[in-house]
XYZ file of N, CA and C in Angstrom:
294
model
N -29.591 -167.827 53.148
C -29.626 -166.848 53.986
C -30.308 -165.681 53.303
N -31.643 -165.212 53.732
C -32.233 -164.041 53.262
C -31.360 -162.895 53.480
N -31.745 -161.839 52.488
C -31.066 -160.426 52.629
C -32.421 -159.664 52.429
N -32.342 -158.457 53.510
C -33.723 -157.644 53.457
C -32.646 -156.149 53.160
N -33.091 -155.494 52.202
C -32.606 -154.219 51.990
C -33.512 -153.056 52.371
N -32.861 -152.099 53.123
C -33.615 -150.859 53.691
C -33.082 -149.711 53.294
N -33.912 -148.826 53.045
C -33.222 -147.350 52.382
C -33.651 -146.532 53.613
N -32.752 -145.671 53.911
C -32.921 -144.590 55.050
C -32.914 -143.301 54.306
N -33.894 -142.429 54.144
C -34.038 -141.231 53.759
C -33.383 -140.130 54.507
N -32.784 -139.141 54.115
C -32.512 -138.157 54.904
C -32.924 -136.783 54.182
N -33.082 -135.803 55.400
C -33.700 -134.591 54.682
C -32.621 -133.440 54.162
N -31.228 -134.222 53.924
C -30.091 -133.243 53.630
C -30.521 -133.233 51.869
N -29.667 -132.226 51.193
C -29.934 -132.246 49.783
C -29.358 -133.168 49.231
N -29.709 -133.254 47.646
C -29.229 -134.597 46.833
C -27.918 -134.776 46.773
N -27.101 -133.773 47.074
C -25.694 -133.902 46.897
C -24.975 -133.633 48.263
N -24.870 -134.626 49.069
C -24.406 -134.488 50.381
C -22.857 -134.223 50.414
N -22.326 -133.572 51.243
C -21.021 -133.338 51.678
C -20.373 -134.567 51.937
N -19.152 -134.972 51.329
C -18.565 -136.023 51.579
C -18.303 -136.578 53.051
N -18.124 -135.629 53.962
C -18.307 -135.894 55.263
C -19.435 -136.486 55.656
N -20.651 -135.956 55.305
C -21.792 -136.311 55.805
C -22.095 -137.862 55.448
N -21.683 -138.301 54.180
C -21.630 -139.653 53.875
C -20.649 -140.478 54.495
N -19.650 -140.165 54.942
C -18.684 -140.907 55.878
C -19.095 -141.327 57.111
N -19.839 -140.191 57.610
C -20.443 -140.118 58.936
C -21.613 -141.058 59.052
N -22.519 -140.871 58.285
C -23.853 -141.469 58.202
C -23.784 -142.919 58.165
N -23.178 -143.669 57.197
C -22.712 -144.899 57.047
C -22.353 -145.670 58.368
N -21.149 -145.338 58.919
C -20.930 -146.017 60.324
C -21.879 -145.763 61.388
N -22.431 -144.756 61.531
C -23.500 -144.391 62.453
C -24.618 -145.313 62.468
N -25.193 -145.371 61.061
C -26.159 -146.293 60.922
C -25.882 -147.851 61.178
N -24.711 -148.083 60.879
C -24.364 -149.612 60.981
C -24.298 -149.714 62.547
N -23.686 -148.851 63.206
C -23.777 -149.091 64.737
C -24.997 -149.149 65.342
N -26.025 -148.068 64.847
C -27.255 -148.052 65.483
C -28.086 -149.398 65.177
N -27.853 -149.933 63.969
C -28.624 -151.205 63.744
C -28.003 -152.396 64.617
N -26.710 -152.472 64.655
C -26.259 -153.498 65.443
C -26.544 -153.260 66.925
N -26.649 -152.085 67.418
C -26.997 -151.769 68.954
C -28.232 -152.423 69.288
N -29.176 -152.206 68.369
C -30.506 -152.506 68.520
C -30.943 -154.043 68.192
N -30.149 -154.543 67.425
C -30.323 -156.076 67.200
C -30.317 -156.900 68.264
N -30.995 -157.996 68.187
C -31.201 -158.793 69.494
C -30.481 -160.136 68.911
N -29.870 -160.900 69.929
C -29.375 -161.978 69.537
C -30.470 -163.153 69.038
N -31.688 -162.990 69.448
C -32.881 -163.878 68.941
C -33.094 -163.595 67.423
N -32.783 -162.212 66.941
C -33.012 -161.918 65.605
C -32.390 -162.728 64.527
N -31.183 -163.287 64.983
C -30.281 -164.157 63.967
C -29.741 -163.244 62.924
N -29.347 -162.029 63.201
C -28.900 -161.247 62.223
C -27.189 -161.670 61.987
N -26.893 -161.944 60.948
C -25.567 -162.445 60.749
C -24.695 -161.497 60.173
N -25.117 -160.541 59.440
C -24.202 -159.499 58.864
C -25.150 -158.107 58.447
N -24.417 -156.925 58.685
C -25.190 -155.808 58.097
C -24.129 -154.852 57.255
N -24.643 -154.643 56.134
C -23.643 -153.677 55.327
C -24.442 -152.566 54.880
N -23.874 -151.227 55.160
C -24.439 -150.027 54.973
C -23.622 -149.251 53.804
N -24.356 -148.619 53.082
C -23.546 -147.765 51.964
C -24.361 -146.514 51.747
N -23.726 -145.325 51.377
C -24.607 -144.326 50.986
C -24.782 -144.428 49.528
N -25.782 -143.492 49.185
C -26.061 -143.434 47.576
C -27.053 -142.337 47.671
N -27.329 -141.902 46.354
C -28.256 -140.494 45.992
C -29.295 -141.031 45.065
N -30.451 -141.124 45.668
C -31.525 -141.382 44.567
C -32.716 -140.244 44.836
N -32.362 -139.131 44.209
C -33.323 -138.026 44.086
C -33.125 -137.217 45.356
N -32.694 -137.683 46.435
C -32.114 -136.975 47.745
C -31.305 -137.954 48.256
N -30.731 -137.432 49.481
C -29.662 -138.257 50.243
C -30.261 -139.528 50.693
N -29.745 -140.610 50.791
C -30.221 -141.823 51.208
C -29.047 -142.869 51.543
N -29.386 -143.724 52.458
C -28.255 -144.663 52.783
C -29.118 -145.979 52.641
N -28.321 -146.976 52.348
C -29.042 -148.408 52.092
C -28.301 -149.514 53.059
N -29.081 -150.181 53.765
C -28.688 -151.070 54.769
C -29.110 -152.626 54.108
N -28.122 -153.542 53.900
C -28.613 -154.851 53.594
C -28.027 -155.610 54.754
N -29.304 -156.174 55.267
C -29.317 -157.113 56.564
C -29.637 -158.580 56.229
N -28.458 -159.161 56.496
C -28.331 -160.670 56.321
C -28.901 -161.373 57.502
N -29.948 -162.235 57.321
C -30.724 -162.727 58.449
C -30.707 -164.272 58.341
N -30.373 -165.035 59.509
C -30.676 -166.455 59.437
C -31.956 -166.767 59.860
N -32.809 -166.863 58.764
C -34.222 -167.121 59.034
C -34.681 -168.150 57.893
N -35.605 -168.951 58.466
C -36.079 -170.119 57.471
C -36.832 -169.611 56.003
N -37.237 -168.495 55.937
C -37.866 -167.859 54.855
C -37.788 -166.595 54.786
N -37.929 -165.830 53.560
C -37.937 -164.455 53.192
C -38.888 -163.606 54.134
N -40.018 -164.203 54.326
C -41.107 -163.570 55.104
C -40.785 -163.354 56.509
N -40.116 -164.406 57.010
C -39.512 -164.486 58.490
C -38.531 -163.474 58.650
N -37.590 -163.264 57.561
C -36.605 -162.566 57.560
C -37.029 -160.967 57.593
N -38.062 -160.866 56.780
C -38.745 -159.523 56.737
C -39.227 -158.980 57.893
N -39.840 -159.885 58.720
C -40.537 -159.700 59.805
C -39.505 -159.327 60.979
N -38.344 -159.882 61.006
C -37.217 -159.547 61.929
C -36.682 -158.316 61.597
N -36.560 -157.979 60.356
C -35.865 -156.509 60.144
C -37.003 -155.611 60.471
N -38.394 -155.649 60.205
C -39.306 -154.719 60.662
C -39.169 -154.534 61.897
N -39.091 -155.584 62.824
C -39.052 -155.489 64.312
C -37.835 -154.736 64.677
N -36.610 -154.778 64.000
C -35.514 -154.124 64.370
C -35.742 -152.533 63.885
N -36.327 -152.297 62.760
C -36.470 -150.951 62.372
C -37.528 -150.300 63.459
N -38.416 -151.091 64.022
C -39.359 -150.348 65.063
C -38.370 -150.012 66.306
N -37.566 -150.811 66.476
C -36.449 -150.342 67.861
C -35.667 -149.221 67.489
N -35.248 -149.345 66.496
C -33.916 -148.355 66.040
C -34.613 -146.996 65.229
N -35.820 -146.945 65.042
C -36.460 -145.640 64.431
C -36.311 -144.496 65.072
N -36.513 -144.393 66.453
C -36.447 -143.055 67.022
C -35.055 -142.380 67.110
N -34.120 -143.419 67.031
C -32.442 -143.246 67.229
C -32.171 -142.730 65.565
N -32.706 -143.304 64.785
C -32.422 -142.848 63.625
C -32.923 -141.393 63.008
N -34.081 -141.318 63.665
C -34.879 -139.743 63.127
C -34.206 -138.778 64.012
N -33.554 -139.010 65.138
C -32.809 -138.222 65.767
C -31.699 -137.712 65.151
N -31.228 -138.543 64.185
C -30.067 -138.240 63.207
C -30.450 -137.830 61.880
N -31.762 -137.571 61.809
C -32.331 -136.993 60.502
C -32.340 -138.172 59.514
N -32.574 -139.458 59.690
C -32.693 -140.456 59.032
C -34.124 -141.212 58.926
N -34.697 -141.513 58.002
C -36.089 -142.081 58.135
C -36.156 -143.292 57.297
N -36.365 -144.372 57.931
C -36.027 -145.880 57.167
C -37.707 -146.129 56.322
N -37.351 -146.531 55.274
C -38.458 -146.977 54.575
C -38.530 -148.545 54.683
N -39.660 -148.861 55.364
C -39.961 -150.186 55.915
C -40.262 -150.841 54.712
N -39.461 -151.951 54.333
C -39.623 -152.882 53.311
C -40.900 -153.528 53.401
N -41.662 -153.800 52.101
C -42.742 -154.512 52.104
C -42.964 -155.771 51.426
N -41.802 -156.511 50.962
C -41.579 -157.700 50.456
C -40.148 -157.962 50.283
């Protein structure tokens, strides 16, 4: 089962308040699942906060797909659907390229 990792950047400072991290991960998890379609074949989504130069969150999306390339295409389509909602919460997805 391919796993596609996506980072979501935030405009917040590099050291987020603990409350921000606790809120961001469940919110992003819910947004991703709310916009996933049954045909996407997404099996599992894990979201965790981390800091890499500035505040960021990483999602690992486990996809039932026949290839890594197909899984990447599915996650890109999911990101197209969820992007406006993420941006409304100050999160910008870095679309994976490989």
